[in-house]
PDB file of C-alpha atoms and ligand atoms in Angstrom:
ATOM      1  CA  UNK A   1      97.868  34.110  74.208  1.00  0.00           C
ATOM      2  CA  UNK A   2     100.414  36.723  74.619  1.00  0.00           C
ATOM      3  CA  UNK A   3     101.865  36.979  77.941  1.00  0.00           C
ATOM      4  CA  UNK A   4     102.169  40.683  79.934  1.00  0.00           C
ATOM      5  CA  UNK A   5     105.981  39.808  80.906  1.00  0.00           C
ATOM      6  CA  UNK A   6     106.892  37.974  77.583  1.00  0.00           C
ATOM      7  CA  UNK A   7     108.733  34.789  79.142  1.00  0.00           C
ATOM      8  CA  UNK A   8     105.219  33.052  80.296  1.00  0.00           C
ATOM      9  CA  UNK A   9     102.478  32.850  82.323  1.00  0.00           C
ATOM     10  CA  UNK A  10     102.042  34.492  85.599  1.00  0.00           C
ATOM     11  CA  UNK A  11      98.462  33.395  86.933  1.00  0.00           C
ATOM     12  CA  UNK A  12      96.617  33.407  90.493  1.00  0.00           C
ATOM     13  CA  UNK A  13      93.988  30.813  90.609  1.00  0.00           C
ATOM     14  CA  UNK A  14      91.486  31.518  93.424  1.00  0.00           C
ATOM     15  CA  UNK A  15      87.866  29.565  94.332  1.00  0.00           C
ATOM     16  CA  UNK A  16      86.599  27.854  97.554  1.00  0.00           C
ATOM     17  CA  UNK A  17      88.208  24.580  98.654  1.00  0.00           C
ATOM     18  CA  UNK A  18      86.986  21.786  96.416  1.00  0.00           C
ATOM     19  CA  UNK A  19      86.406  24.122  93.094  1.00  0.00           C
ATOM     20  CA  UNK A  20      88.992  21.657  91.333  1.00  0.00           C
ATOM     21  CA  UNK A  21      91.594  25.127  91.225  1.00  0.00           C
ATOM     22  CA  UNK A  22      94.554  22.533  92.447  1.00  0.00           C
ATOM     23  CA  UNK A  23      93.537  19.970  89.161  1.00  0.00           C
ATOM     24  CA  UNK A  24      93.244  22.890  86.751  1.00  0.00           C
ATOM     25  CA  UNK A  25      96.625  24.414  87.798  1.00  0.00           C
ATOM     26  CA  UNK A  26      98.253  21.100  87.073  1.00  0.00           C
ATOM     27  CA  UNK A  27      96.441  21.127  83.113  1.00  0.00           C
ATOM     28  CA  UNK A  28      98.162  24.557  82.843  1.00  0.00           C
ATOM     29  CA  UNK A  29     101.224  23.831  84.233  1.00  0.00           C
ATOM     30  CA  UNK A  30     101.369  20.551  82.069  1.00  0.00           C
ATOM     31  CA  UNK A  31     100.431  22.824  78.604  1.00  0.00           C
ATOM     32  CA  UNK A  32     102.760  26.257  79.677  1.00  0.00           C
ATOM     33  CA  UNK A  33     105.698  24.360  81.235  1.00  0.00           C
ATOM     34  CA  UNK A  34     104.942  26.831  84.410  1.00  0.00           C
ATOM     35  CA  UNK A  35     105.455  25.796  87.915  1.00  0.00           C
ATOM     36  CA  UNK A  36     102.770  24.941  89.838  1.00  0.00           C
ATOM     37  CA  UNK A  37     102.895  26.986  93.749  1.00  0.00           C
ATOM     38  CA  UNK A  38     100.498  25.499  95.818  1.00  0.00           C
ATOM     39  CA  UNK A  39     101.130  27.199  98.825  1.00  0.00           C
ATOM     40  CA  UNK A  40      99.299  24.624 101.035  1.00  0.00           C
ATOM     41  CA  UNK A  41     101.538  21.996  99.910  1.00  0.00           C
ATOM     42  CA  UNK A  42     104.538  24.500 100.408  1.00  0.00           C
ATOM     43  CA  UNK A  43     104.147  24.971 103.955  1.00  0.00           C
ATOM     44  CA  UNK A  44     103.498  21.475 104.748  1.00  0.00           C
ATOM     45  CA  UNK A  45     106.963  21.101 102.853  1.00  0.00           C
ATOM     46  CA  UNK A  46     108.593  23.799 105.298  1.00  0.00           C
ATOM     47  CA  UNK A  47     107.037  22.291 108.378  1.00  0.00           C
ATOM     48  CA  UNK A  48     108.793  18.659 107.108  1.00  0.00           C
ATOM     49  CA  UNK A  49     111.771  19.693 106.397  1.00  0.00           C
ATOM     50  CA  UNK A  50     112.357  21.886 109.584  1.00  0.00           C
ATOM     51  CA  UNK A  51     113.651  25.093 107.659  1.00  0.00           C
ATOM     52  CA  UNK A  52     113.523  28.380 110.023  1.00  0.00           C
ATOM     53  CA  UNK A  53     109.860  29.243 108.264  1.00  0.00           C
ATOM     54  CA  UNK A  54     108.728  25.799 109.279  1.00  0.00           C
ATOM     55  CA  UNK A  55     109.379  26.069 112.635  1.00  0.00           C
ATOM     56  CA  UNK A  56     107.785  29.762 112.936  1.00  0.00           C
ATOM     57  CA  UNK A  57     104.568  28.118 110.797  1.00  0.00           C
ATOM     58  CA  UNK A  58     104.147  25.315 113.062  1.00  0.00           C
ATOM     59  CA  UNK A  59     102.153  27.111 115.931  1.00  0.00           C
ATOM     60  CA  UNK A  60      99.998  28.500 113.743  1.00  0.00           C
ATOM     61  CA  UNK A  61      99.107  25.698 111.818  1.00  0.00           C
ATOM     62  CA  UNK A  62      98.239  23.610 114.768  1.00  0.00           C
ATOM     63  CA  UNK A  63      95.930  26.566 116.258  1.00  0.00           C
ATOM     64  CA  UNK A  64      93.976  26.251 112.780  1.00  0.00           C
ATOM     65  CA  UNK A  65      95.113  29.591 111.555  1.00  0.00           C
ATOM     66  CA  UNK A  66      95.926  30.907 108.520  1.00  0.00           C
ATOM     67  CA  UNK A  67      99.811  31.551 108.196  1.00  0.00           C
ATOM     68  CA  UNK A  68     101.580  34.820 109.100  1.00  0.00           C
ATOM     69  CA  UNK A  69     101.467  37.228 106.150  1.00  0.00           C
ATOM     70  CA  UNK A  70     105.137  37.797 106.321  1.00  0.00           C
ATOM     71  CA  UNK A  71     106.076  34.526 106.420  1.00  0.00           C
ATOM     72  CA  UNK A  72     103.829  33.390 103.533  1.00  0.00           C
ATOM     73  CA  UNK A  73     105.334  36.454 101.583  1.00  0.00           C
ATOM     74  CA  UNK A  74     108.671  35.493 102.253  1.00  0.00           C
ATOM     75  CA  UNK A  75     108.440  31.921 101.369  1.00  0.00           C
ATOM     76  CA  UNK A  76     106.305  32.719  98.054  1.00  0.00           C
ATOM     77  CA  UNK A  77     108.950  35.454  97.139  1.00  0.00           C
ATOM     78  CA  UNK A  78     112.069  32.903  97.794  1.00  0.00           C
ATOM     79  CA  UNK A  79     109.753  30.073  95.384  1.00  0.00           C
ATOM     80  CA  UNK A  80     109.556  32.129  92.335  1.00  0.00           C
ATOM     81  CA  UNK A  81     113.075  33.039  92.277  1.00  0.00           C
ATOM     82  CA  UNK A  82     114.085  28.989  91.566  1.00  0.00           C
ATOM     83  CA  UNK A  83     114.137  28.041  88.247  1.00  0.00           C
ATOM     84  CA  UNK A  84     111.312  26.155  87.813  1.00  0.00           C
ATOM     85  CA  UNK A  85     109.371  29.403  87.623  1.00  0.00           C
ATOM     86  CA  UNK A  86     111.719  30.440  84.863  1.00  0.00           C
ATOM     87  CA  UNK A  87     108.482  30.360  82.252  1.00  0.00           C
ATOM     88  CA  UNK A  88     105.839  31.115  84.893  1.00  0.00           C
ATOM     89  CA  UNK A  89     103.941  30.464  87.596  1.00  0.00           C
ATOM     90  CA  UNK A  90     100.788  29.576  89.239  1.00  0.00           C
ATOM     91  CA  UNK A  91      99.750  30.941  92.587  1.00  0.00           C
ATOM     92  CA  UNK A  92      97.006  28.158  94.345  1.00  0.00           C
ATOM     93  CA  UNK A  93      96.235  28.889  97.654  1.00  0.00           C
ATOM     94  CA  UNK A  94      97.943  32.635  98.139  1.00  0.00           C
ATOM     95  CA  UNK A  95      96.854  35.388  98.695  1.00  0.00           C
ATOM     96  CA  UNK A  96      93.763  34.373 100.893  1.00  0.00           C
ATOM     97  CA  UNK A  97      93.377  37.678 102.156  1.00  0.00           C
ATOM     98  CA  UNK A  98      93.267  41.017 101.158  1.00  0.00           C
ATOM     99  CA  UNK A  99      96.307  41.636 102.909  1.00  0.00           C
ATOM    100  CA  UNK A 100      98.046  39.540 101.431  1.00  0.00           C
ATOM    101  CA  UNK A 101      97.145  40.610  97.728  1.00  0.00           C
ATOM    102  CA  UNK A 102      98.287  44.064  98.395  1.00  0.00           C
ATOM    103  CA  UNK A 103     101.820  42.535  99.685  1.00  0.00           C
ATOM    104  CA  UNK A 104     101.740  40.228  96.610  1.00  0.00           C
ATOM    105  CA  UNK A 105     101.368  43.272  94.295  1.00  0.00           C
ATOM    106  CA  UNK A 106     104.207  45.273  96.234  1.00  0.00           C
ATOM    107  CA  UNK A 107     106.723  42.143  96.269  1.00  0.00           C
ATOM    108  CA  UNK A 108     105.640  41.310  92.280  1.00  0.00           C
ATOM    109  CA  UNK A 109     106.115  44.827  91.076  1.00  0.00           C
ATOM    110  CA  UNK A 110     109.527  44.622  92.685  1.00  0.00           C
ATOM    111  CA  UNK A 111     110.713  41.814  90.733  1.00  0.00           C
ATOM    112  CA  UNK A 112     108.803  43.509  87.858  1.00  0.00           C
ATOM    113  CA  UNK A 113     106.192  40.656  87.016  1.00  0.00           C
ATOM    114  CA  UNK A 114     102.592  42.072  86.662  1.00  0.00           C
ATOM    115  CA  UNK A 115     100.155  39.005  86.596  1.00  0.00           C
ATOM    116  CA  UNK A 116      98.276  37.992  83.438  1.00  0.00           C
ATOM    117  CA  UNK A 117      95.521  37.190  85.288  1.00  0.00           C
ATOM    118  CA  UNK A 118      93.412  36.223  88.082  1.00  0.00           C
ATOM    119  CA  UNK A 119      91.240  32.980  87.547  1.00  0.00           C
ATOM    120  CA  UNK A 120      88.497  32.340  90.092  1.00  0.00           C
ATOM    121  CA  UNK A 121      86.517  29.542  89.891  1.00  0.00           C
ATOM    122  CA  UNK A 122      82.975  29.047  90.746  1.00  0.00           C
ATOM    123  CA  UNK A 123      81.248  26.008  91.733  1.00  0.00           C
ATOM    124  CA  UNK A 124      78.019  25.677  93.882  1.00  0.00           C
ATOM    125  CA  UNK A 125      78.353  24.570  97.182  1.00  0.00           C
ATOM    126  CA  UNK A 126      76.340  21.359  97.432  1.00  0.00           C
ATOM    127  CA  UNK A 127      78.573  20.490  94.267  1.00  0.00           C
ATOM    128  CA  UNK A 128      81.663  21.243  96.583  1.00  0.00           C
ATOM    129  CA  UNK A 129      80.309  19.122  99.548  1.00  0.00           C
ATOM    130  CA  UNK A 130      79.979  16.036  97.047  1.00  0.00           C
ATOM    131  CA  UNK A 131      82.989  16.455  95.355  1.00  0.00           C
ATOM    132  CA  UNK A 132      85.268  16.766  98.724  1.00  0.00           C
ATOM    133  CA  UNK A 133      83.256  13.889 100.370  1.00  0.00           C
ATOM    134  CA  UNK A 134      83.965  12.086  97.036  1.00  0.00           C
ATOM    135  CA  UNK A 135      87.390  12.887  97.039  1.00  0.00           C
ATOM    136  CA  UNK A 136      90.549  10.656  97.068  1.00  0.00           C
ATOM    137  CA  UNK A 137      94.254  10.394  96.492  1.00  0.00           C
ATOM    138  CA  UNK A 138      97.046   7.952  95.005  1.00  0.00           C
ATOM    139  CA  UNK A 139      99.218   7.202  97.997  1.00  0.00           C
ATOM    140  CA  UNK A 140     102.283   6.758  95.767  1.00  0.00           C
ATOM    141  CA  UNK A 141     102.268   9.759  93.680  1.00  0.00           C
ATOM    142  CA  UNK A 142      99.680  12.070  95.109  1.00  0.00           C
ATOM    143  CA  UNK A 143      97.251  12.454  92.068  1.00  0.00           C
ATOM    144  CA  UNK A 144      93.838  13.084  93.183  1.00  0.00           C
ATOM    145  CA  UNK A 145      90.758  11.696  92.212  1.00  0.00           C
ATOM    146  CA  UNK A 146      87.163  11.573  92.502  1.00  0.00           C
ATOM    147  CA  UNK A 147      84.149   9.207  93.170  1.00  0.00           C
ATOM    148  CA  UNK A 148      81.663  11.201  91.169  1.00  0.00           C
ATOM    149  CA  UNK A 149      83.971  13.548  88.911  1.00  0.00           C
ATOM    150  CA  UNK A 150      87.175  11.986  88.010  1.00  0.00           C
ATOM    151  CA  UNK A 151      87.508   8.672  88.316  1.00  0.00           C
ATOM    152  CA  UNK A 152      90.865   6.482  87.087  1.00  0.00           C
ATOM    153  CA  UNK A 153      90.280   5.462  83.884  1.00  0.00           C
ATOM    154  CA  UNK A 154      91.040   1.892  85.225  1.00  0.00           C
ATOM    155  CA  UNK A 155      89.260   1.393  88.346  1.00  0.00           C
ATOM    156  CA  UNK A 156      91.866   1.015  91.226  1.00  0.00           C
ATOM    157  CA  UNK A 157      94.775   1.691  88.516  1.00  0.00           C
ATOM    158  CA  UNK A 158      96.182   6.022  89.070  1.00  0.00           C
ATOM    159  CA  UNK A 159      96.329   6.901  85.763  1.00  0.00           C
ATOM    160  CA  UNK A 160      99.241   8.944  86.415  1.00  0.00           C
ATOM    161  CA  UNK A 161     101.443   6.147  87.771  1.00  0.00           C
ATOM    162  CA  UNK A 162      99.704   2.561  88.008  1.00  0.00           C
ATOM    163  CA  UNK A 163      99.413   2.398  91.722  1.00  0.00           C
ATOM    164  CA  UNK A 164      96.844   0.710  93.409  1.00  0.00           C
ATOM    165  CA  UNK A 165      96.697   2.282  96.529  1.00  0.00           C
ATOM    166  CA  UNK A 166      94.594   4.900  97.616  1.00  0.00           C
ATOM    167  CA  UNK A 167      93.473   6.876 100.523  1.00  0.00           C
ATOM    168  CA  UNK A 168      90.883   9.342 101.831  1.00  0.00           C
ATOM    169  CA  UNK A 169      91.001  11.917 104.066  1.00  0.00           C
ATOM    170  CA  UNK A 170      88.927  11.565 107.296  1.00  0.00           C
ATOM    171  CA  UNK A 171      88.540  14.715 108.513  1.00  0.00           C
ATOM    172  CA  UNK A 172      86.284  15.828 105.782  1.00  0.00           C
ATOM    173  CA  UNK A 173      82.791  15.784 106.804  1.00  0.00           C
ATOM    174  CA  UNK A 174      79.801  17.886 105.719  1.00  0.00           C
ATOM    175  CA  UNK A 175      80.379  20.263 108.745  1.00  0.00           C
ATOM    176  CA  UNK A 176      83.843  20.919 108.580  1.00  0.00           C
ATOM    177  CA  UNK A 177      83.811  21.512 104.625  1.00  0.00           C
ATOM    178  CA  UNK A 178      80.779  23.951 105.440  1.00  0.00           C
ATOM    179  CA  UNK A 179      83.358  25.771 107.556  1.00  0.00           C
ATOM    180  CA  UNK A 180      85.915  26.118 105.119  1.00  0.00           C
ATOM    181  CA  UNK A 181      83.428  27.735 102.943  1.00  0.00           C
ATOM    182  CA  UNK A 182      82.689  30.343 105.333  1.00  0.00           C
ATOM    183  CA  UNK A 183      85.796  31.153 105.950  1.00  0.00           C
ATOM    184  CA  UNK A 184      86.758  31.485 102.533  1.00  0.00           C
ATOM    185  CA  UNK A 185      83.994  33.974 101.907  1.00  0.00           C
ATOM    186  CA  UNK A 186      84.930  35.858 105.151  1.00  0.00           C
ATOM    187  CA  UNK A 187      88.578  36.027 104.578  1.00  0.00           C
ATOM    188  CA  UNK A 188      88.937  35.965 100.591  1.00  0.00           C
ATOM    189  CA  UNK A 189      86.131  37.111  99.284  1.00  0.00           C
ATOM    190  CA  UNK A 190      87.497  40.563  99.498  1.00  0.00           C
ATOM    191  CA  UNK A 191      90.501  39.649  97.129  1.00  0.00           C
ATOM    192  CA  UNK A 192      88.085  38.966  94.561  1.00  0.00           C
ATOM    193  CA  UNK A 193      86.596  42.340  94.876  1.00  0.00           C
ATOM    194  CA  UNK A 194      90.371  43.595  94.431  1.00  0.00           C
ATOM    195  CA  UNK A 195      91.168  41.878  91.492  1.00  0.00           C
ATOM    196  CA  UNK A 196      87.952  42.701  89.918  1.00  0.00           C
ATOM    197  CA  UNK A 197      88.582  46.417  90.216  1.00  0.00           C
ATOM    198  CA  UNK A 198      91.834  46.290  88.967  1.00  0.00           C
ATOM    199  CA  UNK A 199      90.530  44.600  85.826  1.00  0.00           C
ATOM    200  CA  UNK A 200      92.409  41.372  86.519  1.00  0.00           C
ATOM    201  CA  UNK A 201      89.564  38.804  87.383  1.00  0.00           C
ATOM    202  CA  UNK A 202      88.682  36.274  85.367  1.00  0.00           C
ATOM    203  CA  UNK A 203      85.819  34.102  86.706  1.00  0.00           C
ATOM    204  CA  UNK A 204      85.179  30.686  85.270  1.00  0.00           C
ATOM    205  CA  UNK A 205      82.318  28.226  86.157  1.00  0.00           C
ATOM    206  CA  UNK A 206      84.135  25.194  87.350  1.00  0.00           C
ATOM    207  CA  UNK A 207      80.842  22.622  87.392  1.00  0.00           C
ATOM    208  CA  UNK A 208      81.487  20.119  84.836  1.00  0.00           C
ATOM    209  CA  UNK A 209      84.464  17.865  83.819  1.00  0.00           C
ATOM    210  CA  UNK A 210      87.486  18.526  83.986  1.00  0.00           C
ATOM    211  CA  UNK A 211      88.079  19.075  80.539  1.00  0.00           C
ATOM    212  CA  UNK A 212      85.203  21.183  79.851  1.00  0.00           C
ATOM    213  CA  UNK A 213      86.551  23.815  82.808  1.00  0.00           C
ATOM    214  CA  UNK A 214      90.021  23.586  80.919  1.00  0.00           C
ATOM    215  CA  UNK A 215      88.539  24.749  78.044  1.00  0.00           C
ATOM    216  CA  UNK A 216      86.547  27.641  79.885  1.00  0.00           C
ATOM    217  CA  UNK A 217      89.935  28.885  81.416  1.00  0.00           C
ATOM    218  CA  UNK A 218      91.622  28.780  78.114  1.00  0.00           C
ATOM    219  CA  UNK A 219      88.810  31.085  76.830  1.00  0.00           C
ATOM    220  CA  UNK A 220      89.151  33.480  79.881  1.00  0.00           C
ATOM    221  CA  UNK A 221      92.499  33.729  79.418  1.00  0.00           C
ATOM    222  CA  UNK A 222      92.180  35.046  75.783  1.00  0.00           C
ATOM    223  CA  UNK A 223      89.880  37.983  77.420  1.00  0.00           C
ATOM    224  CA  UNK A 224      91.830  41.167  77.114  1.00  0.00           C
TER     225      UNK A 224
HETATM  226 ZN1   ZN B   1      99.682   7.432  91.364  1.00  0.00          ZN
END
């Protein structure tokens, strides 16, 4: 495919929690050599490192709220200047609100970057709940797996690093997942509308095996 910026792929990946957008971002990262920028992970890193941004964030995150837009955009803006973004990037988990989508647009155009597309991954709620409840990760390398949808090729052995230890998140219950889905609908749907209007939105059916969904994304990217 051809890229709007000539030098790489610049994407926003969006979708409710549990739609597999992180996994798909990983697939694209390996294929196109782009950076996968998970803002959730970036935030946790900043807090862990105790950076200025991290310290300001701590209180907001502890209260269960979204990180303030100005901090988010500052963090993302600095991050995409780093060398691993030379061939492009996939933003995962940002923008989450219409206001963030608008500042992102301004920030990118100031840098002369045009988004190639916004991939929205759609999965029915009951499948999402099933997926999240069945989710576990490799303790050693962080690769994520699922009881039903993405088991390691050899049971009990991580495909990526060969590790044997896995962990599950204990705070994932049906109720907390439903709450997160509602939050996503209330805050993030307006960004979907926004990207639909400016012609960037590509909605992809995320129900199915990882490879099948990856092919659908590939097809969606070819659409002009
Ligand atoms: Zn591993």
